[in-house]
Short mmCIF file of C-alpha atoms in Angstrom, two decimals:
data_model
loop_
_atom_site.label_atom_id
_atom_site.label_comp_id
_atom_site.label_asym_id
_atom_site.label_seq_id
_atom_site.Cartn_x
_atom_site.Cartn_y
_atom_site.Cartn_z
CA MET R 1 88.34 98.25 139.12
CA LYS R 2 91.97 98.18 139.49
CA PHE R 3 92.13 94.79 140.97
CA LEU R 4 90.75 93.18 138.01
CA GLN R 5 93.92 94.25 136.10
CA SER R 6 95.93 91.84 138.08
CA ILE R 7 96.40 88.40 136.56
CA GLY R 8 96.40 86.82 140.25
CA TRP R 9 92.78 88.19 140.96
CA ARG R 10 91.55 87.01 137.46
CA ILE R 11 92.91 83.58 138.15
CA THR R 12 91.13 83.70 141.54
CA ILE R 13 87.77 84.99 140.07
CA TRP R 14 87.88 82.16 137.40
CA HIS R 15 88.83 79.56 139.95
CA THR R 16 85.91 80.72 142.15
CA ILE R 17 83.43 80.93 139.18
CA MET R 18 84.32 77.36 137.96
CA SER R 19 84.15 75.93 141.58
CA ILE R 20 80.59 77.54 142.25
CA ILE R 21 79.37 75.98 138.82
CA ILE R 22 80.65 72.61 139.74
CA LEU R 23 79.16 72.94 143.30
CA PHE R 24 75.88 74.11 141.97
CA LEU R 25 75.50 71.31 139.52
CA PHE R 26 76.47 68.82 142.16
CA SER R 27 74.15 70.51 144.69
CA GLY R 28 71.31 70.60 142.23
CA PHE R 29 71.93 66.80 141.30
CA LEU R 30 72.01 66.06 145.03
CA TYR R 31 68.89 67.91 145.95
CA ILE R 32 66.91 66.40 142.84
CA THR R 33 68.23 62.94 143.48
CA PHE R 34 67.44 62.86 147.23
CA SER R 35 63.98 64.52 146.81
CA ASP R 36 63.18 61.94 144.19
CA MET R 37 64.36 59.07 146.22
CA LEU R 38 62.22 60.30 149.20
CA THR R 39 59.06 60.68 147.16
CA ARG R 40 59.61 57.25 145.45
CA LYS R 41 59.97 55.68 148.96
CA VAL R 42 56.48 57.33 150.09
CA ASP R 43 54.99 56.53 146.71
CA SER R 44 55.86 52.81 147.06
CA VAL R 45 54.20 52.59 150.41
CA LEU R 46 51.08 54.41 149.12
CA THR R 47 51.11 52.02 146.21
CA ARG R 48 50.90 48.93 148.37
CA GLU R 49 48.34 50.52 150.68
CA LEU R 50 46.18 51.13 147.33
CA GLY R 51 46.56 47.50 146.33
CA LEU R 52 45.53 46.24 149.80
CA ILE R 53 42.28 48.28 149.89
CA ALA R 54 41.51 47.32 146.37
CA TYR R 55 41.91 43.69 147.22
CA SER R 56 39.86 44.08 150.24
CA LEU R 57 37.07 45.70 148.34
CA GLU R 58 37.04 42.94 145.73
CA GLU R 59 36.84 40.53 148.67
CA GLY R 60 34.02 42.25 150.06
CA ASP R 61 35.67 43.20 153.45
CA SER R 62 34.12 45.56 155.96
CA TYR R 63 35.72 48.98 156.16
CA SER R 64 36.85 48.43 159.59
CA LYS R 65 38.60 45.27 158.46
CA ILE R 66 40.20 47.17 155.63
CA GLU R 67 41.58 49.78 158.06
CA HIS R 68 42.71 46.93 160.39
CA ARG R 69 44.60 45.42 157.41
CA ILE R 70 46.14 48.75 156.44
CA ASN R 71 47.36 49.29 160.09
CA LEU R 72 49.16 45.85 159.90
CA LEU R 73 51.26 46.84 156.81
CA PRO R 74 55.03 46.37 157.65
CA SER R 75 55.61 49.85 156.07
CA PHE R 76 53.35 51.44 158.65
CA LYS R 77 54.55 49.70 161.81
CA ARG R 78 56.55 52.67 162.73
CA VAL R 79 54.13 55.35 161.68
CA ASN R 80 51.63 56.71 163.95
CA GLN R 81 48.15 55.24 162.76
CA ASP R 82 46.64 58.84 163.00
CA GLU R 83 49.05 59.88 160.09
CA ILE R 84 47.62 57.40 157.64
CA TYR R 85 44.57 58.49 155.59
CA TRP R 86 42.29 56.72 153.16
CA GLN R 87 38.96 57.11 151.62
CA VAL R 88 36.73 55.44 149.07
CA GLU R 89 34.50 57.24 146.55
CA ASN R 90 31.53 55.82 144.57
CA GLU R 91 31.06 57.09 140.78
CA ARG R 92 29.11 59.98 141.99
CA GLY R 93 32.27 61.23 144.08
CA GLN R 94 30.58 60.53 147.39
CA ILE R 95 32.73 59.22 150.18
CA ILE R 96 31.31 55.82 151.22
CA ALA R 97 34.12 54.81 153.34
CA GLY R 98 37.25 56.34 154.96
CA SER R 99 39.74 56.21 157.85
CA HIS R 100 38.50 57.49 161.27
CA ASN R 101 40.98 60.33 161.40
CA LEU R 102 39.51 62.06 158.37
CA TYR R 103 36.50 63.05 160.49
CA GLY R 104 34.15 63.31 157.60
CA GLN R 105 36.79 65.40 155.62
CA HIS R 106 37.56 64.93 151.98
CA ILE R 107 41.05 64.65 150.53
CA LYS R 108 40.79 66.79 147.37
CA ASP R 109 42.69 66.63 144.14
CA SER R 110 45.25 69.35 143.40
CA LYS R 111 45.42 70.28 139.82
CA THR R 112 48.72 72.16 140.25
CA THR R 113 50.68 69.08 141.78
CA LEU R 114 48.55 66.22 140.10
CA LYS R 115 50.78 63.66 138.36
CA ARG R 116 49.50 60.70 136.41
CA MET R 117 51.63 57.64 137.52
CA ASP R 118 49.86 55.16 135.05
CA GLU R 119 46.58 54.91 133.31
CA ASN R 120 44.41 54.66 136.64
CA THR R 121 46.74 56.05 139.16
CA PHE R 122 47.51 59.58 140.18
CA SER R 123 49.73 61.21 142.73
CA TRP R 124 49.66 64.72 144.24
CA ASP R 125 50.53 66.79 147.32
CA PRO R 126 47.39 68.02 149.09
CA VAL R 127 47.17 69.90 152.30
CA LEU R 128 44.41 68.77 155.06
CA ASN R 129 44.04 71.14 158.02
CA GLY R 130 47.27 72.92 157.26
CA VAL R 131 49.09 69.50 157.27
CA PRO R 132 51.02 68.54 154.15
CA LEU R 133 50.22 65.17 152.72
CA ARG R 134 51.33 62.99 149.95
CA ALA R 135 48.30 61.32 148.30
CA MET R 136 47.79 58.72 145.74
CA SER R 137 44.46 57.75 143.99
CA MET R 138 43.50 54.68 141.83
CA GLN R 139 40.20 54.12 139.92
CA LEU R 140 38.76 50.71 140.21
CA LYS R 141 36.72 49.60 137.18
CA SER R 142 34.29 46.73 136.80
CA GLN R 143 33.36 45.72 133.04
CA ASN R 144 34.91 48.92 131.90
CA LYS R 145 32.65 50.87 134.08
CA PHE R 146 33.65 52.99 136.87
CA THR R 147 33.04 51.46 140.50
CA TYR R 148 35.35 53.02 143.06
CA LYS R 149 37.90 55.76 143.46
CA ILE R 150 40.43 54.92 146.20
CA THR R 151 42.67 57.52 147.77
CA VAL R 152 45.45 56.97 150.26
CA ALA R 153 47.62 59.61 151.76
CA THR R 154 50.16 59.98 154.77
CA ASN R 155 51.63 62.78 156.58
CA ASP R 156 54.35 64.32 154.39
CA ARG R 157 56.09 66.46 156.87
CA ILE R 158 58.89 64.13 157.49
CA ARG R 159 59.71 64.21 153.71
CA HIS R 160 59.21 68.15 153.64
CA PHE R 161 61.54 68.47 156.70
CA ALA R 162 64.25 66.12 155.17
CA ILE R 163 64.22 68.08 151.90
CA ASP R 164 64.20 71.49 153.64
CA GLN R 165 67.12 70.36 155.87
CA LEU R 166 69.10 69.20 152.85
CA ARG R 167 68.35 72.63 151.05
CA ASN R 168 69.39 74.63 153.99
CA ILE R 169 72.61 72.47 154.44
CA ILE R 170 73.47 72.89 150.70
CA ILE R 171 73.08 76.59 150.82
CA ILE R 172 75.27 76.96 153.87
CA CYS R 173 77.95 74.60 152.50
CA ASN R 174 77.84 76.56 149.18
CA PHE R 175 78.52 79.77 151.01
CA GLY R 176 81.34 78.14 153.01
CA PHE R 177 82.74 76.57 149.92
CA LEU R 178 82.48 80.02 148.11
CA GLY R 179 84.92 81.56 150.81
CA ILE R 180 87.29 78.57 150.86
CA SER R 181 87.44 78.47 146.94
CA ILE R 182 88.23 82.39 146.94
CA MET R 183 91.09 81.57 149.39
CA MET R 184 92.26 78.67 147.64
CA GLY R 185 92.21 80.43 144.17
CA TRP R 186 94.20 83.26 145.64
CA LEU R 187 96.65 81.04 147.27
CA ILE R 188 96.89 78.89 144.01
CA SER R 189 97.32 82.16 141.89
CA LYS R 190 99.96 83.61 144.22
CA LYS R 191 101.95 80.35 144.13
CA THR R 192 101.67 80.16 140.42
CA LEU R 193 102.71 83.61 139.86
CA GLN R 194 105.72 83.73 142.13
CA PRO R 195 108.15 82.52 139.40
CA ILE R 196 106.77 85.15 137.09
CA HIS R 197 107.26 87.99 139.69
CA ARG R 198 111.01 86.59 140.02
CA ILE R 199 111.25 87.00 136.28
CA ILE R 200 109.99 90.45 136.37
CA ASN R 201 112.20 91.46 139.18
CA THR R 202 115.23 90.18 137.51
CA THR R 203 114.43 91.66 134.15
CA ASN R 204 113.91 95.19 135.66
CA THR R 205 117.60 94.99 137.03
CA ILE R 206 119.03 94.30 133.48
CA THR R 207 119.75 97.45 131.85
CA ALA R 208 122.11 98.60 128.82
CA THR R 209 125.07 98.36 131.17
CA SER R 210 124.20 94.94 132.54
CA LEU R 211 123.25 92.84 129.47
CA HIS R 212 125.49 90.02 130.74
CA GLU R 213 122.99 89.14 133.27
CA ARG R 214 120.56 86.38 132.59
CA LEU R 215 117.31 85.09 134.12
CA PRO R 216 117.63 82.05 136.35
CA ILE R 217 116.48 78.63 134.81
CA GLU R 218 115.03 76.60 137.56
CA GLY R 219 112.08 74.36 138.44
CA PRO R 220 110.39 71.86 136.12
CA GLU R 221 110.70 72.26 132.48
CA ASP R 222 107.31 73.99 132.08
CA GLU R 223 106.04 77.07 130.09
CA LEU R 224 107.64 79.38 132.70
CA GLN R 225 111.07 77.96 132.21
CA ASN R 226 110.39 78.10 128.44
CA LEU R 227 109.91 81.73 128.86
CA SER R 228 112.89 82.29 130.94
CA LYS R 229 114.95 80.64 128.20
CA THR R 230 113.14 82.72 125.55
CA LEU R 231 113.86 85.88 127.33
CA ASN R 232 117.55 84.92 127.76
CA GLY R 233 117.54 84.21 124.31
CA MET R 234 116.24 87.66 123.43
CA ILE R 235 118.74 89.22 125.95
CA ASP R 236 121.57 87.31 124.06
CA ARG R 237 120.49 88.89 120.65
CA LEU R 238 120.19 92.31 122.42
CA GLU R 239 123.69 92.02 124.02
CA ASP R 240 125.09 90.93 120.56
CA SER R 241 123.38 93.97 118.90
CA PHE R 242 124.66 96.41 121.52
CA THR R 243 128.20 94.98 121.16
CA GLN R 244 127.88 95.46 117.38
CA ILE R 245 126.58 98.98 117.68
CA GLN R 246 129.27 99.80 120.17
CA GLN R 247 132.13 98.22 117.85
CA PHE R 248 130.37 99.78 114.66
CA THR R 249 130.45 103.36 116.56
CA SER R 250 133.99 102.78 117.55
CA ASP R 251 135.12 101.75 113.93
CA VAL R 252 133.31 104.55 112.29
CA SER R 253 134.79 107.00 114.75
CA HIS R 254 138.24 105.71 114.08
CA GLU R 255 137.78 105.67 110.41
CA LEU R 256 136.59 109.40 110.46
CA ARG R 257 139.28 110.55 112.79
CA THR R 258 142.02 108.91 110.61
CA SER R 259 140.85 110.54 107.50
CA LEU R 260 140.09 114.02 109.13
CA THR R 261 143.59 113.79 110.85
CA ILE R 262 145.24 113.21 107.45
CA MET R 263 143.40 115.84 105.74
CA ARG R 264 144.13 118.44 108.71
CA GLY R 265 147.69 117.39 108.61
CA GLU R 266 147.96 117.89 104.93
CA LEU R 267 146.33 121.38 105.02
CA GLU R 268 148.31 122.48 107.76
CA VAL R 269 151.47 121.56 106.09
CA GLY R 270 150.25 123.28 102.98
CA LEU R 271 149.36 126.64 104.87
CA ASN R 272 152.52 126.61 107.10
CA ARG R 273 154.47 128.36 104.36
CA ASN R 274 154.35 129.26 100.72
CA ARG R 275 154.82 126.37 98.70
CA SER R 276 155.24 125.50 94.87
CA ALA R 277 152.16 124.77 92.73
CA ALA R 278 153.26 121.10 92.57
CA GLU R 279 153.35 120.75 96.25
CA TYR R 280 149.83 122.58 96.59
CA LYS R 281 148.60 119.98 93.96
CA ARG R 282 149.95 117.12 96.04
CA VAL R 283 148.17 118.36 99.25
CA LEU R 284 145.01 118.73 97.22
CA HIS R 285 145.25 115.32 95.70
CA THR R 286 145.65 113.65 99.01
CA VAL R 287 142.77 115.51 100.75
CA LEU R 288 140.82 114.62 97.43
CA GLU R 289 141.63 110.99 98.11
CA GLU R 290 140.46 111.09 101.65
CA VAL R 291 137.23 112.82 100.53
CA ILE R 292 136.60 110.28 98.05
CA TYR R 293 137.24 107.57 100.72
CA LEU R 294 134.93 109.23 103.27
CA SER R 295 132.16 109.53 100.68
CA ASP R 296 132.34 105.94 99.62
CA MET R 297 132.27 104.93 103.28
CA VAL R 298 129.18 107.17 104.15
CA GLU R 299 127.49 105.70 101.00
CA LYS R 300 128.08 102.15 102.16
CA PHE R 301 126.88 103.33 105.67
CA LEU R 302 123.65 104.41 104.12
CA TYR R 303 123.18 101.28 102.10
CA VAL R 304 123.94 99.00 105.06
CA SER R 305 121.62 100.71 107.47
CA ARG R 306 118.72 101.16 104.90
CA ASN R 307 118.85 97.52 103.72
CA THR R 308 119.86 95.57 106.91
CA SER R 309 116.88 97.23 108.80
CA THR R 310 114.42 95.79 106.15
CA SER R 311 115.73 92.31 105.58
CA ASN R 312 112.25 90.89 105.93
CA GLN R 313 110.90 93.20 103.20
CA ILE R 314 113.41 92.19 100.26
CA ASP R 315 111.63 91.72 97.04
CA ARG R 316 112.41 88.10 95.99
CA LYS R 317 111.70 86.90 92.65
CA THR R 318 113.19 84.97 89.64
CA VAL R 319 116.21 86.96 88.36
CA ASP R 320 117.86 86.25 84.79
CA GLY R 321 121.31 85.39 85.67
CA MET R 322 122.57 86.33 82.14
CA LEU R 323 120.98 89.84 82.42
CA LEU R 324 122.37 90.18 85.92
CA PHE R 325 125.97 89.17 85.28
CA GLN R 326 125.73 91.47 81.87
CA TYR R 327 125.07 94.48 84.22
CA VAL R 328 127.55 93.56 86.65
CA ARG R 329 130.27 93.31 83.95
CA ASN R 330 129.27 96.73 82.55
CA HIS R 331 129.38 98.19 86.02
CA VAL R 332 133.21 97.08 86.57
CA LEU R 333 134.24 97.47 82.91
CA SER R 334 136.10 100.92 83.54
CA LEU R 335 138.10 98.93 86.38
CA VAL R 336 138.91 96.03 84.24
CA MET R 337 140.19 98.40 81.39
CA ASN R 338 142.28 100.58 83.79
CA LYS R 339 144.02 97.46 85.00
CA GLN R 340 143.94 95.61 81.75
CA ILE R 341 142.47 92.74 83.50
CA GLU R 342 141.04 89.78 81.59
CA LEU R 343 137.43 89.15 82.91
CA HIS R 344 136.09 85.66 81.98
CA ILE R 345 132.49 84.87 82.80
CA GLN R 346 131.23 81.24 82.52
CA ILE R 347 127.50 80.62 83.31
CA PRO R 348 125.14 78.09 81.90
CA ASP R 349 122.34 79.32 79.54
CA PRO R 350 119.77 79.47 80.74
CA PHE R 351 120.89 80.76 84.29
CA LEU R 352 118.24 81.75 86.72
CA LEU R 353 118.55 82.94 90.28
CA TYR R 354 115.78 83.50 92.92
CA GLY R 355 116.24 86.69 95.24
CA ASP R 356 116.24 90.39 95.26
CA GLU R 357 117.62 91.61 91.94
CA ASP R 358 119.29 94.71 93.58
CA LEU R 359 120.99 93.02 96.34
CA LEU R 360 122.31 90.24 94.11
CA ARG R 361 123.75 92.84 91.76
CA ARG R 362 125.63 94.54 94.92
CA LEU R 363 126.76 91.27 96.01
CA PHE R 364 128.52 90.44 92.83
CA ILE R 365 129.69 93.96 92.04
CA ASN R 366 131.25 93.92 95.53
CA LEU R 367 133.08 90.55 94.95
CA LEU R 368 134.16 91.51 91.59
CA GLU R 369 135.58 94.90 92.59
CA ASN R 370 137.39 93.30 95.57
CA ALA R 371 138.81 90.83 93.22
CA ILE R 372 140.03 93.38 90.62
CA LYS R 373 141.40 95.71 93.38
CA TYR R 374 143.78 92.94 94.53
CA THR R 375 144.62 91.54 91.14
CA PRO R 376 147.92 92.81 89.56
CA GLU R 377 147.62 94.82 86.11
CA GLY R 378 147.16 92.29 83.27
CA GLY R 379 145.86 89.65 85.49
CA THR R 380 142.81 87.46 85.41
CA VAL R 381 139.60 87.49 87.16
CA GLY R 382 136.74 84.92 86.45
CA ILE R 383 133.21 83.96 87.39
CA LYS R 384 131.75 80.44 87.21
CA ALA R 385 128.41 79.13 88.01
CA TRP R 386 126.64 75.92 88.15
CA GLY R 387 123.78 74.15 89.65
CA LYS R 388 123.92 70.99 92.00
CA GLU R 389 121.28 69.30 94.38
CA GLY R 390 118.80 72.28 94.30
CA PHE R 391 121.52 74.93 94.94
CA THR R 392 123.24 77.29 92.65
CA TYR R 393 127.03 77.93 93.01
CA ILE R 394 128.70 81.15 91.76
CA GLU R 395 132.47 81.33 92.13
CA VAL R 396 134.53 84.63 91.96
CA ILE R 397 138.19 83.79 91.26
CA ASP R 398 141.15 86.03 91.16
CA HIS R 399 144.88 85.40 90.95
CA GLY R 400 145.96 88.43 92.95
CA ILE R 401 147.85 88.68 96.31
CA GLY R 402 145.61 86.34 98.16
CA ILE R 403 144.85 86.57 101.96
CA PRO R 404 146.94 85.22 104.91
CA GLU R 405 145.34 82.19 106.51
CA GLU R 406 145.11 83.75 109.85
CA HIS R 407 142.97 86.62 108.46
CA LEU R 408 140.58 84.31 106.73
CA PRO R 409 137.83 83.94 109.80
CA PHE R 410 137.54 87.80 110.22
CA ILE R 411 137.28 89.10 106.62
CA PHE R 412 133.63 89.19 106.92
CA GLN R 413 133.54 91.56 109.87
CA ARG R 414 132.80 95.12 109.42
CA PHE R 415 135.85 97.46 108.93
CA TYR R 416 138.17 94.56 109.06
CA ARG R 417 141.22 94.89 106.87
CA VAL R 418 144.03 92.46 106.22
CA ASP R 419 146.49 95.48 105.59
CA ASP R 420 145.07 98.80 106.56
CA SER R 421 147.46 101.03 104.67
CA ARG R 422 147.09 98.76 101.50
CA SER R 423 143.38 98.62 101.71
CA ARG R 424 143.04 102.36 102.09
CA SER R 425 145.26 103.00 99.08
CA GLN R 426 142.88 100.62 97.15
CA GLY R 427 140.12 102.62 98.27
CA GLY R 428 138.61 99.86 100.56
CA THR R 429 136.57 100.61 103.61
CA GLY R 430 136.14 97.24 105.12
CA LEU R 431 132.36 97.19 104.66
CA GLY R 432 132.08 95.40 101.28
CA LEU R 433 132.64 91.75 102.31
CA SER R 434 130.46 92.22 105.59
CA LEU R 435 127.72 93.54 103.17
CA CYS R 436 128.26 90.64 100.79
CA LYS R 437 127.73 88.22 103.70
CA TRP R 438 124.57 89.89 104.98
CA ILE R 439 123.12 89.57 101.38
CA VAL R 440 123.86 85.98 101.05
CA GLU R 441 122.28 85.15 104.57
CA VAL R 442 119.25 87.08 103.89
CA HIS R 443 118.88 84.78 100.90
CA ASN R 444 119.39 81.77 102.93
CA GLY R 445 122.70 81.05 101.42
CA THR R 446 126.31 80.79 102.42
CA ILE R 447 129.65 82.40 101.40
CA GLU R 448 133.12 80.71 101.69
CA VAL R 449 136.48 81.81 100.96
CA CYS R 450 139.75 79.95 99.86
CA SER R 451 142.84 82.07 99.54
CA LYS R 452 146.64 81.45 99.60
CA PRO R 453 148.90 84.34 99.61
CA ASP R 454 150.39 85.38 96.15
CA LYS R 455 148.18 82.70 94.64
CA GLY R 456 144.86 84.20 94.58
CA THR R 457 141.43 84.00 96.35
CA ARG R 458 138.11 82.01 95.51
CA MET R 459 134.76 83.39 96.80
CA ILE R 460 132.11 80.69 96.56
CA VAL R 461 128.51 81.72 96.89
CA LYS R 462 125.81 79.16 97.52
CA LEU R 463 122.17 80.08 96.94
CA LEU R 464 118.87 78.10 96.69
CA ALA R 465 117.83 77.32 92.96
CA SER R 466 115.03 79.18 91.43
#
C-alpha cells in the first residue's frame, strides 16, 4: 500500500485511531453509566414497592388493600396500573396472592440474569407473554423461618427502549465522528507538513553550483525551524568544503603546471643545440630539483588526504615526550648538521603527551624542518616545553628570517607561501603548516605564531595534558 509510505497519511491514520479509541472509551462509559442509572431508578421504585407489600402483610391487610396501596405510590402515579405486577408465594412456592393483571400467571426466576441485591433480595429481567420486565423479589422470614416470598415487577420496555436508542445514537455518532476524524487528521497533517514540503522544494533547487542559497527561516522557533537551521549549517559546511576542494584543485594544478613548465623549458633548452657537459649537468640538476619538489608535494598530498579523511579514527594514547622528541631530533639531524645549526631541546623529565604518536611526530618534524630551513647557517633553533593549568605548551623557536606581519593570518592555508621563489628554492610546498594546524585541531589544541622579520619566529602549540 503506497499511501502508507506517506507521513501525512500515517499521521491521519494515527490521529483517527487515537480519536476512535477515545470515542469508544467515552461511548462505553456513557452507555454503561446511563444503563446503570436507569436500572437503579427502576430498582429503587421496586424496592419501595417490596417494602410496602411486606409492611402490609405484616399488618394483616387484605390483598385488595395491598394492591390499592401500591397503586397510590407516588412513583407509580404516571405509570399505567396494568404495567405493575406483584405476587406473593408461600413456603411451598404456591402463589397465594397477586395483582389482577397477572391473570393467574407466574413471574418466574431467571438464572441467567438473577442478581443478589442483599441477603434476602434478588433482581432479574424476566419476560412475561413476550413483554420484558424488571423484577425484584424478597423473602420474608419469621423466627428465622421462611414465611413469604414477595415478587414485584414492572414493564421494562421504556428502559430497554431508552438504552437501545442510546446505543443506536452512539453507533451513528461514532461513524460520523470517524469520517470527521479522518478529514480533520488529513487537514492537520497537510497543515503540519506544509513547511516540510517547502524545505524539500527549496533543498531540491540547491546544487553544487548554487550552494550560496539557504532555506528560509520562518515561523515559530519549533522543531521545523531547528531543522532548517541544521540544514543551513550543513549547506554552509558543504559550501566551505566545495570551496576548499576547488581552491585545492586550482592550487595543485598551478603547482604542477609551474614545475612541468620549468622542466619542459629546461629540457627544450638542453635539446635546442649541442651543449657542454656542464650545461647538460645544470639542466639535469634543475629538472632533478623539480622532480624532488613534485615527489615531496605528492607525498604530502597523500598524507593529508589519507589522514584528514579519518580524523575520528586517530589512535589516542599516552606518549612519552622524551622518546618522541628524541625521534624528531634524529629525523632532522642531517638538516642540522648540513647547516651547522645548534638545536636545543628543553623539556621536563618526565614529559608526557596524549594523542596519536605518528601525528605528533609529523607535527613537530614539520615545525622543526620549517625552523631549520629559514634559519641561516650557524644559527640556533630551540624547543621548549612546559605544563600549565591542565595544558601542555611546546614552543619551537628559530632566529631566522622571520615572517612579515601581513602574512601571519594566512600561513596556515594550503599552498600559501610568503615568498614563492624563496620557498621553492628551500623545497617548500606550502602544505606543511596547514598539516600542522590540522593535527593540532584534531587533538583539540591550538597553534599560534609570533614572528618579526630578521628576528625569528616562535610557534606555540597548546595541547591537552595527558
